[in-house]
């Protein structure tokens, strides 16, 4: 059992920054892979970023590469998504996810077993 709680969403203007947090609990996390996804009404949930607890290896979608950075604080069991240079196209509900399946840096929804409730990010022009 893994429980995930996202926070940090909000309303910002284009060019601004936000930092999302995903607090994980319920089990040891050293074997987990973590992912960030986002979804807007009428669209499929899309991959944003992935990170491993061990080593902090990361992978990013092309749409956010160079603007978003994922990191983790193992002591706090928390994963972060730093979002810089935000664009209106980044508006979405952002979800964090966890996998115990040793999938590494997966970009597919099916690879992740546990999901948070989501946090809304709205970027105005």
PDB file of C-alpha atoms in Angstrom:
ATOM      1  CA  UNK A   1       0.000   0.000   0.000  1.00  0.00           C
ATOM      2  CA  UNK A   2       1.296   3.403  -1.061  1.00  0.00           C
ATOM      3  CA  UNK A   3      -0.541   6.648  -0.420  1.00  0.00           C
ATOM      4  CA  UNK A   4       0.251   9.758  -2.441  1.00  0.00           C
ATOM      5  CA  UNK A   5      -0.853  13.322  -1.765  1.00  0.00           C
ATOM      6  CA  UNK A   6      -0.114  16.127  -4.215  1.00  0.00           C
ATOM      7  CA  UNK A   7      -0.039  19.787  -3.300  1.00  0.00           C
ATOM      8  CA  UNK A   8       1.244  23.094  -4.605  1.00  0.00           C
ATOM      9  CA  UNK A   9      -1.066  23.769  -7.517  1.00  0.00           C
ATOM     10  CA  UNK A  10      -2.579  27.153  -8.142  1.00  0.00           C
ATOM     11  CA  UNK A  11      -3.300  29.978 -10.557  1.00  0.00           C
ATOM     12  CA  UNK A  12      -0.317  31.744 -12.103  1.00  0.00           C
ATOM     13  CA  UNK A  13       0.513  33.870 -15.113  1.00  0.00           C
ATOM     14  CA  UNK A  14       2.486  32.735 -18.120  1.00  0.00           C
ATOM     15  CA  UNK A  15       6.184  32.777 -17.347  1.00  0.00           C
ATOM     16  CA  UNK A  16       5.709  32.176 -13.638  1.00  0.00           C
ATOM     17  CA  UNK A  17       6.820  29.160 -11.632  1.00  0.00           C
ATOM     18  CA  UNK A  18       5.194  26.620  -9.355  1.00  0.00           C
ATOM     19  CA  UNK A  19       6.550  23.772  -7.289  1.00  0.00           C
ATOM     20  CA  UNK A  20       4.387  20.717  -6.824  1.00  0.00           C
ATOM     21  CA  UNK A  21       4.941  18.263  -3.998  1.00  0.00           C
ATOM     22  CA  UNK A  22       3.968  14.622  -3.733  1.00  0.00           C
ATOM     23  CA  UNK A  23       4.157  13.149  -0.255  1.00  0.00           C
ATOM     24  CA  UNK A  24       4.342   9.360  -0.174  1.00  0.00           C
ATOM     25  CA  UNK A  25       3.599   7.058   2.727  1.00  0.00           C
ATOM     26  CA  UNK A  26       2.664   3.490   3.546  1.00  0.00           C
ATOM     27  CA  UNK A  27       5.837   1.565   2.803  1.00  0.00           C
ATOM     28  CA  UNK A  28       9.524   1.924   2.151  1.00  0.00           C
ATOM     29  CA  UNK A  29      10.139   3.718  -1.111  1.00  0.00           C
ATOM     30  CA  UNK A  30      13.626   2.692  -2.136  1.00  0.00           C
ATOM     31  CA  UNK A  31      12.321   0.273  -4.755  1.00  0.00           C
ATOM     32  CA  UNK A  32       9.745   2.632  -6.243  1.00  0.00           C
ATOM     33  CA  UNK A  33       9.650   4.597  -9.443  1.00  0.00           C
ATOM     34  CA  UNK A  34       7.683   7.844  -9.402  1.00  0.00           C
ATOM     35  CA  UNK A  35       5.929   9.611 -12.221  1.00  0.00           C
ATOM     36  CA  UNK A  36       4.198  12.906 -12.918  1.00  0.00           C
ATOM     37  CA  UNK A  37       1.240  13.052 -15.300  1.00  0.00           C
ATOM     38  CA  UNK A  38      -1.251  15.721 -16.259  1.00  0.00           C
ATOM     39  CA  UNK A  39      -4.738  15.759 -17.710  1.00  0.00           C
ATOM     40  CA  UNK A  40      -7.112  18.345 -19.142  1.00  0.00           C
ATOM     41  CA  UNK A  41     -10.819  17.839 -19.880  1.00  0.00           C
ATOM     42  CA  UNK A  42     -11.344  15.784 -23.001  1.00  0.00           C
ATOM     43  CA  UNK A  43      -7.733  14.668 -23.239  1.00  0.00           C
ATOM     44  CA  UNK A  44      -5.839  11.570 -22.241  1.00  0.00           C
ATOM     45  CA  UNK A  45      -3.640  11.697 -19.198  1.00  0.00           C
ATOM     46  CA  UNK A  46      -0.162  12.455 -20.491  1.00  0.00           C
ATOM     47  CA  UNK A  47       3.280  11.779 -19.143  1.00  0.00           C
ATOM     48  CA  UNK A  48       5.266  14.695 -17.745  1.00  0.00           C
ATOM     49  CA  UNK A  49       8.247  13.355 -15.818  1.00  0.00           C
ATOM     50  CA  UNK A  50       9.608  10.308 -14.022  1.00  0.00           C
ATOM     51  CA  UNK A  51      12.129   9.881 -11.240  1.00  0.00           C
ATOM     52  CA  UNK A  52      13.614   6.999  -9.268  1.00  0.00           C
ATOM     53  CA  UNK A  53      14.078   7.140  -5.508  1.00  0.00           C
ATOM     54  CA  UNK A  54      17.465   5.502  -5.732  1.00  0.00           C
ATOM     55  CA  UNK A  55      19.851   7.791  -7.547  1.00  0.00           C
ATOM     56  CA  UNK A  56      17.234  10.316  -8.571  1.00  0.00           C
ATOM     57  CA  UNK A  57      17.421   9.496 -12.275  1.00  0.00           C
ATOM     58  CA  UNK A  58      14.924  11.556 -14.264  1.00  0.00           C
ATOM     59  CA  UNK A  59      13.200  11.573 -17.619  1.00  0.00           C
ATOM     60  CA  UNK A  60      10.979  14.281 -19.111  1.00  0.00           C
ATOM     61  CA  UNK A  61       8.414  14.673 -21.821  1.00  0.00           C
ATOM     62  CA  UNK A  62       9.601  16.801 -24.722  1.00  0.00           C
ATOM     63  CA  UNK A  63       6.899  19.362 -23.996  1.00  0.00           C
ATOM     64  CA  UNK A  64       8.400  20.219 -20.601  1.00  0.00           C
ATOM     65  CA  UNK A  65      12.065  19.412 -21.085  1.00  0.00           C
ATOM     66  CA  UNK A  66      14.229  22.320 -20.034  1.00  0.00           C
ATOM     67  CA  UNK A  67      11.411  23.946 -18.057  1.00  0.00           C
ATOM     68  CA  UNK A  68      10.364  21.320 -15.508  1.00  0.00           C
ATOM     69  CA  UNK A  69      12.619  19.553 -13.029  1.00  0.00           C
ATOM     70  CA  UNK A  70      11.707  16.611 -10.825  1.00  0.00           C
ATOM     71  CA  UNK A  71      13.585  15.886  -7.625  1.00  0.00           C
ATOM     72  CA  UNK A  72      13.134  13.925  -4.439  1.00  0.00           C
ATOM     73  CA  UNK A  73      13.853  14.214  -0.747  1.00  0.00           C
ATOM     74  CA  UNK A  74      14.251  10.682   0.533  1.00  0.00           C
ATOM     75  CA  UNK A  75      14.211  11.737   4.181  1.00  0.00           C
ATOM     76  CA  UNK A  76      10.813  13.382   3.717  1.00  0.00           C
ATOM     77  CA  UNK A  77       9.417  10.741   1.355  1.00  0.00           C
ATOM     78  CA  UNK A  78       8.507  13.559  -0.989  1.00  0.00           C
ATOM     79  CA  UNK A  79       8.897  14.060  -4.720  1.00  0.00           C
ATOM     80  CA  UNK A  80       8.841  17.522  -6.275  1.00  0.00           C
ATOM     81  CA  UNK A  81       8.067  18.937  -9.668  1.00  0.00           C
ATOM     82  CA  UNK A  82       9.556  22.381 -10.185  1.00  0.00           C
ATOM     83  CA  UNK A  83       7.750  24.053 -13.070  1.00  0.00           C
ATOM     84  CA  UNK A  84       9.380  27.125 -14.577  1.00  0.00           C
ATOM     85  CA  UNK A  85       8.450  29.295 -17.545  1.00  0.00           C
ATOM     86  CA  UNK A  86       4.890  28.074 -17.353  1.00  0.00           C
ATOM     87  CA  UNK A  87       2.720  28.315 -20.435  1.00  0.00           C
ATOM     88  CA  UNK A  88      -1.064  28.279 -20.815  1.00  0.00           C
ATOM     89  CA  UNK A  89      -0.651  24.864 -22.444  1.00  0.00           C
ATOM     90  CA  UNK A  90       0.595  23.567 -19.088  1.00  0.00           C
ATOM     91  CA  UNK A  91      -2.841  24.093 -17.553  1.00  0.00           C
ATOM     92  CA  UNK A  92      -4.035  20.730 -16.260  1.00  0.00           C
ATOM     93  CA  UNK A  93      -4.654  18.601 -13.230  1.00  0.00           C
ATOM     94  CA  UNK A  94      -1.289  17.182 -12.247  1.00  0.00           C
ATOM     95  CA  UNK A  95      -0.984  13.724 -10.716  1.00  0.00           C
ATOM     96  CA  UNK A  96       1.875  11.904  -9.113  1.00  0.00           C
ATOM     97  CA  UNK A  97       2.106   8.141  -9.346  1.00  0.00           C
ATOM     98  CA  UNK A  98       4.186   5.317  -7.931  1.00  0.00           C
ATOM     99  CA  UNK A  99       5.210   1.896  -9.181  1.00  0.00           C
ATOM    100  CA  UNK A 100       6.595  -1.100  -7.315  1.00  0.00           C
ATOM    101  CA  UNK A 101       7.098  -3.040 -10.548  1.00  0.00           C
ATOM    102  CA  UNK A 102      10.721  -2.045 -11.213  1.00  0.00           C
ATOM    103  CA  UNK A 103       9.684  -0.273 -14.394  1.00  0.00           C
ATOM    104  CA  UNK A 104      12.419   2.306 -14.175  1.00  0.00           C
ATOM    105  CA  UNK A 105      11.652   5.620 -15.854  1.00  0.00           C
ATOM    106  CA  UNK A 106       8.347   4.677 -17.432  1.00  0.00           C
ATOM    107  CA  UNK A 107       6.165   7.115 -19.364  1.00  0.00           C
ATOM    108  CA  UNK A 108       3.100   4.866 -19.540  1.00  0.00           C
ATOM    109  CA  UNK A 109       0.126   5.110 -17.199  1.00  0.00           C
ATOM    110  CA  UNK A 110      -0.136   1.339 -16.964  1.00  0.00           C
ATOM    111  CA  UNK A 111       3.266   1.104 -15.313  1.00  0.00           C
ATOM    112  CA  UNK A 112       2.057   2.885 -12.187  1.00  0.00           C
ATOM    113  CA  UNK A 113      -0.042   1.195  -9.519  1.00  0.00           C
ATOM    114  CA  UNK A 114      -0.678   4.068  -7.137  1.00  0.00           C
ATOM    115  CA  UNK A 115      -1.999   7.535  -7.889  1.00  0.00           C
ATOM    116  CA  UNK A 116      -2.593  10.717  -5.986  1.00  0.00           C
ATOM    117  CA  UNK A 117      -5.780  12.757  -6.134  1.00  0.00           C
ATOM    118  CA  UNK A 118      -4.342  15.454  -8.377  1.00  0.00           C
ATOM    119  CA  UNK A 119      -3.717  19.156  -7.981  1.00  0.00           C
ATOM    120  CA  UNK A 120      -4.937  21.861 -10.360  1.00  0.00           C
ATOM    121  CA  UNK A 121      -2.461  24.072 -12.183  1.00  0.00           C
ATOM    122  CA  UNK A 122      -3.894  26.962 -14.171  1.00  0.00           C
ATOM    123  CA  UNK A 123      -1.678  29.243 -16.256  1.00  0.00           C
ATOM    124  CA  UNK A 124      -3.253  32.407 -17.598  1.00  0.00           C
ATOM    125  CA  UNK A 125      -1.983  34.473 -20.495  1.00  0.00           C
TER     126      UNK A 125
END
